[in-house]
PDB file of C-alpha atoms and ligand atoms in Angstrom:
ATOM      1  CA  UNK A  15     -11.776 -10.003 -23.470  1.00 45.00           C
ATOM      2  CA  UNK A  16      -9.891  -8.516 -20.725  1.00 47.00           C
ATOM      3  CA  UNK A  17     -11.260  -9.466 -17.471  1.00 53.00           C
ATOM      4  CA  UNK A  18      -8.258  -7.750 -15.203  1.00 60.00           C
ATOM      5  CA  UNK A  19      -8.114  -4.641 -13.313  1.00 63.00           C
ATOM      6  CA  UNK A  20      -4.742  -4.474 -14.901  1.00 66.00           C
ATOM      7  CA  UNK A  21      -5.775  -4.436 -18.220  1.00 75.00           C
ATOM      8  CA  UNK A  22      -9.008  -2.357 -17.570  1.00 82.00           C
ATOM      9  CA  UNK A  23      -8.320  -0.304 -14.652  1.00 89.00           C
ATOM     10  CA  UNK A  24     -11.335   1.700 -12.380  1.00 91.00           C
ATOM     11  CA  UNK A  25      -9.009   4.491 -11.811  1.00 94.00           C
ATOM     12  CA  UNK A  26      -6.282   5.777 -14.340  1.00 93.00           C
ATOM     13  CA  UNK A  27      -2.721   4.974 -13.095  1.00 91.00           C
ATOM     14  CA  UNK A  28      -1.119   7.882 -11.276  1.00 95.00           C
ATOM     15  CA  UNK A  29       2.450   9.296 -10.736  1.00 94.00           C
ATOM     16  CA  UNK A  30       5.140   7.058  -9.680  1.00 96.00           C
ATOM     17  CA  UNK A  31       5.724   7.051  -5.691  1.00 94.00           C
ATOM     18  CA  UNK A  32       8.871   8.279  -4.287  1.00 91.00           C
ATOM     19  CA  UNK A  33      11.815   6.041  -4.354  1.00 92.00           C
ATOM     20  CA  UNK A  34      12.860   7.185  -0.882  1.00 94.00           C
ATOM     21  CA  UNK A  35       9.613   5.329   0.638  1.00 97.00           C
ATOM     22  CA  UNK A  36       8.984   2.682  -1.987  1.00 97.00           C
ATOM     23  CA  UNK A  37      11.068  -0.351  -3.266  1.00 97.00           C
ATOM     24  CA  UNK A  38      10.524  -0.962  -7.483  1.00 97.00           C
ATOM     25  CA  UNK A  39       7.607   0.966  -9.444  1.00 97.00           C
ATOM     26  CA  UNK A  40       4.284   1.756  -7.445  1.00 98.00           C
ATOM     27  CA  UNK A  41       2.171   4.405  -8.849  1.00 97.00           C
ATOM     28  CA  UNK A  42      -0.120   6.496  -6.777  1.00 97.00           C
ATOM     29  CA  UNK A  43      -3.360   8.314  -7.911  1.00 97.00           C
ATOM     30  CA  UNK A  44      -4.269  10.565  -5.192  1.00 96.00           C
ATOM     31  CA  UNK A  45      -8.094  10.562  -5.906  1.00 97.00           C
ATOM     32  CA  UNK A  46      -9.042  13.002  -2.704  1.00 96.00           C
ATOM     33  CA  UNK A  47      -5.727  14.576  -1.741  1.00 94.00           C
ATOM     34  CA  UNK A  48      -7.638  15.930   1.512  1.00 92.00           C
ATOM     35  CA  UNK A  49     -11.361  16.120   2.316  1.00 89.00           C
ATOM     36  CA  UNK A  50     -12.652  19.465   3.071  1.00 91.00           C
ATOM     37  CA  UNK A  51     -12.633  18.630   6.980  1.00 93.00           C
ATOM     38  CA  UNK A  52      -8.856  17.791   6.305  1.00 92.00           C
ATOM     39  CA  UNK A  53      -9.557  14.416   8.412  1.00 95.00           C
ATOM     40  CA  UNK A  54      -8.806  11.913   5.578  1.00 95.00           C
ATOM     41  CA  UNK A  55      -7.246  11.292   1.938  1.00 96.00           C
ATOM     42  CA  UNK A  56      -7.963   8.850  -0.656  1.00 97.00           C
ATOM     43  CA  UNK A  57      -5.623   7.238  -3.067  1.00 97.00           C
ATOM     44  CA  UNK A  58      -5.381   4.203  -5.453  1.00 98.00           C
ATOM     45  CA  UNK A  59      -1.947   2.918  -5.365  1.00 98.00           C
ATOM     46  CA  UNK A  60      -0.895   0.051  -8.266  1.00 98.00           C
ATOM     47  CA  UNK A  61       2.240  -1.783  -7.450  1.00 98.00           C
ATOM     48  CA  UNK A  62       4.348  -3.599 -10.001  1.00 98.00           C
ATOM     49  CA  UNK A  63       5.419  -7.330  -8.962  1.00 98.00           C
ATOM     50  CA  UNK A  64       7.482  -7.240  -5.912  1.00 97.00           C
ATOM     51  CA  UNK A  65       7.331  -3.580  -5.524  1.00 98.00           C
ATOM     52  CA  UNK A  66       6.121  -2.486  -1.767  1.00 98.00           C
ATOM     53  CA  UNK A  67       6.165   0.751   0.546  1.00 98.00           C
ATOM     54  CA  UNK A  68       9.050   0.991   3.464  1.00 98.00           C
ATOM     55  CA  UNK A  69       8.063   0.071   6.836  1.00 98.00           C
ATOM     56  CA  UNK A  70       5.727   2.943   8.041  1.00 98.00           C
ATOM     57  CA  UNK A  71       3.359   4.075  10.588  1.00 98.00           C
ATOM     58  CA  UNK A  72       0.146   6.001  10.194  1.00 98.00           C
ATOM     59  CA  UNK A  73      -0.648   8.279  13.328  1.00 97.00           C
ATOM     60  CA  UNK A  74      -4.400   7.969  12.864  1.00 97.00           C
ATOM     61  CA  UNK A  75      -4.451   4.709  11.025  1.00 98.00           C
ATOM     62  CA  UNK A  76      -5.252   3.605   7.507  1.00 98.00           C
ATOM     63  CA  UNK A  77      -7.943   1.434   5.565  1.00 98.00           C
ATOM     64  CA  UNK A  78      -6.900  -0.775   2.419  1.00 98.00           C
ATOM     65  CA  UNK A  79      -9.759  -2.150  -0.088  1.00 98.00           C
ATOM     66  CA  UNK A  80      -7.846  -4.356  -2.388  1.00 98.00           C
ATOM     67  CA  UNK A  81      -9.194  -4.250  -5.975  1.00 97.00           C
ATOM     68  CA  UNK A  82      -6.813  -6.595  -7.834  1.00 97.00           C
ATOM     69  CA  UNK A  83      -3.878  -8.610  -8.055  1.00 97.00           C
ATOM     70  CA  UNK A  84      -1.858 -10.551  -5.523  1.00 98.00           C
ATOM     71  CA  UNK A  85      -0.325  -8.538  -2.599  1.00 98.00           C
ATOM     72  CA  UNK A  86       0.844  -8.506   0.868  1.00 98.00           C
ATOM     73  CA  UNK A  87       0.499  -6.897   4.419  1.00 98.00           C
ATOM     74  CA  UNK A  88       2.941  -7.236   7.419  1.00 98.00           C
ATOM     75  CA  UNK A  89       2.947  -5.723  10.595  1.00 98.00           C
ATOM     76  CA  UNK A  90       6.242  -5.697  12.233  1.00 97.00           C
ATOM     77  CA  UNK A  91       6.935  -8.921  14.241  1.00 96.00           C
ATOM     78  CA  UNK A  92       4.000 -10.652  12.608  1.00 96.00           C
ATOM     79  CA  UNK A  93       3.402 -13.060   9.965  1.00 96.00           C
ATOM     80  CA  UNK A  94       2.626 -11.259   6.284  1.00 97.00           C
ATOM     81  CA  UNK A  95      -1.088 -11.421   5.615  1.00 98.00           C
ATOM     82  CA  UNK A  96      -1.786 -12.478   1.781  1.00 98.00           C
ATOM     83  CA  UNK A  97      -4.063 -10.148  -0.042  1.00 98.00           C
ATOM     84  CA  UNK A  98      -6.467 -10.625  -3.073  1.00 98.00           C
ATOM     85  CA  UNK A  99      -9.273  -9.049  -4.671  1.00 97.00           C
ATOM     86  CA  UNK A 100     -11.931  -8.178  -2.270  1.00 98.00           C
ATOM     87  CA  UNK A 101      -9.833  -8.001   0.921  1.00 98.00           C
ATOM     88  CA  UNK A 102     -10.386  -5.147   3.435  1.00 98.00           C
ATOM     89  CA  UNK A 103      -6.909  -4.378   5.905  1.00 98.00           C
ATOM     90  CA  UNK A 104      -7.782  -2.184   8.913  1.00 98.00           C
ATOM     91  CA  UNK A 105      -4.482  -0.628  10.080  1.00 98.00           C
ATOM     92  CA  UNK A 106      -4.640   0.241  13.735  1.00 98.00           C
ATOM     93  CA  UNK A 107      -2.846   3.731  14.719  1.00 98.00           C
ATOM     94  CA  UNK A 108       0.868   3.694  15.075  1.00 98.00           C
ATOM     95  CA  UNK A 109       1.361   0.240  14.365  1.00 98.00           C
ATOM     96  CA  UNK A 110       4.745  -0.528  11.937  1.00 98.00           C
ATOM     97  CA  UNK A 111       3.927  -2.132   8.911  1.00 98.00           C
ATOM     98  CA  UNK A 112       4.363  -2.277   5.224  1.00 98.00           C
ATOM     99  CA  UNK A 113       2.223  -3.327   2.244  1.00 98.00           C
ATOM    100  CA  UNK A 114       2.549  -4.321  -1.414  1.00 98.00           C
ATOM    101  CA  UNK A 115       2.749  -6.755  -4.382  1.00 98.00           C
ATOM    102  CA  UNK A 116       3.726 -10.314  -4.445  1.00 98.00           C
ATOM    103  CA  UNK A 117       6.676 -11.610  -6.079  1.00 97.00           C
ATOM    104  CA  UNK A 118       4.967 -12.307  -9.397  1.00 97.00           C
ATOM    105  CA  UNK A 119       1.979 -10.536  -9.265  1.00 97.00           C
ATOM    106  CA  UNK A 120       1.042  -6.909  -9.313  1.00 97.00           C
ATOM    107  CA  UNK A 121      -1.544  -5.424  -6.706  1.00 98.00           C
ATOM    108  CA  UNK A 122      -3.953  -2.541  -6.701  1.00 98.00           C
ATOM    109  CA  UNK A 123      -5.413  -0.940  -3.639  1.00 98.00           C
ATOM    110  CA  UNK A 124      -7.437   1.944  -2.250  1.00 98.00           C
ATOM    111  CA  UNK A 125      -6.159   3.497   0.842  1.00 98.00           C
ATOM    112  CA  UNK A 126      -7.920   5.860   3.004  1.00 98.00           C
ATOM    113  CA  UNK A 127      -5.723   7.492   5.304  1.00 98.00           C
ATOM    114  CA  UNK A 128      -6.951   9.726   8.394  1.00 96.00           C
ATOM    115  CA  UNK A 129      -4.970  13.003   8.654  1.00 96.00           C
ATOM    116  CA  UNK A 130      -3.448  14.349  11.935  1.00 96.00           C
ATOM    117  CA  UNK A 131      -1.439  17.803  12.847  1.00 93.00           C
ATOM    118  CA  UNK A 132       1.213  15.554  12.307  1.00 93.00           C
ATOM    119  CA  UNK A 133       0.296  14.487   8.653  1.00 94.00           C
ATOM    120  CA  UNK A 134      -1.195  11.040   7.730  1.00 96.00           C
ATOM    121  CA  UNK A 135       2.351   8.939   7.547  1.00 97.00           C
ATOM    122  CA  UNK A 136       5.592   8.279   9.155  1.00 98.00           C
ATOM    123  CA  UNK A 137       8.412   6.832   6.855  1.00 98.00           C
ATOM    124  CA  UNK A 138      10.560   4.285   8.413  1.00 98.00           C
ATOM    125  CA  UNK A 139      13.329   1.777   6.744  1.00 98.00           C
ATOM    126  CA  UNK A 140      13.099   0.035   3.862  1.00 98.00           C
ATOM    127  CA  UNK A 141      11.527  -3.526   3.499  1.00 97.00           C
ATOM    128  CA  UNK A 142      14.903  -5.597   3.034  1.00 96.00           C
ATOM    129  CA  UNK A 143      15.163  -8.402   0.314  1.00 95.00           C
ATOM    130  CA  UNK A 144      15.349 -10.839   3.647  1.00 95.00           C
ATOM    131  CA  UNK A 145      12.372  -9.744   4.997  1.00 95.00           C
ATOM    132  CA  UNK A 146      10.676 -10.157   1.731  1.00 97.00           C
ATOM    133  CA  UNK A 147      12.115 -13.147   0.618  1.00 94.00           C
ATOM    134  CA  UNK A 148      10.964 -15.136   4.163  1.00 89.00           C
ATOM    135  CA  UNK A 149       7.423 -14.044   3.716  1.00 88.00           C
TER     136      UNK A 149
HETATM  137 MN1  LIG B  13       0.053   1.845   5.265  1.00 65.96          MN
END
């Protein structure tokens, strides 16, 4: 019997995320593209092992709800936080950070991202192998 989210996911897998903003393979199912007020978007992201976002900021913050696997969240200049099912990450506005899978595990989170006139995200540089290997 499969008890893993990986084998029995809550949400169907979405489309591959843009290679310009991610390293490795991650898939985004945009569950709520933007709510009717335009205030926030909700997406389910599945990262394959070692895949991750680029460094980025959110003009009005973001909340991550971890539903499966093992992953990391790191703010610039801070130690990485290790994440697993049930963890909640509250990301403040304009704080540079990345999130993604652990080296040997897939990782799934729901992302609730507040929207502004400047959009939901500003993409920055890739998380280098050196940065990732030094977690
Ligand atoms: Mn983020």
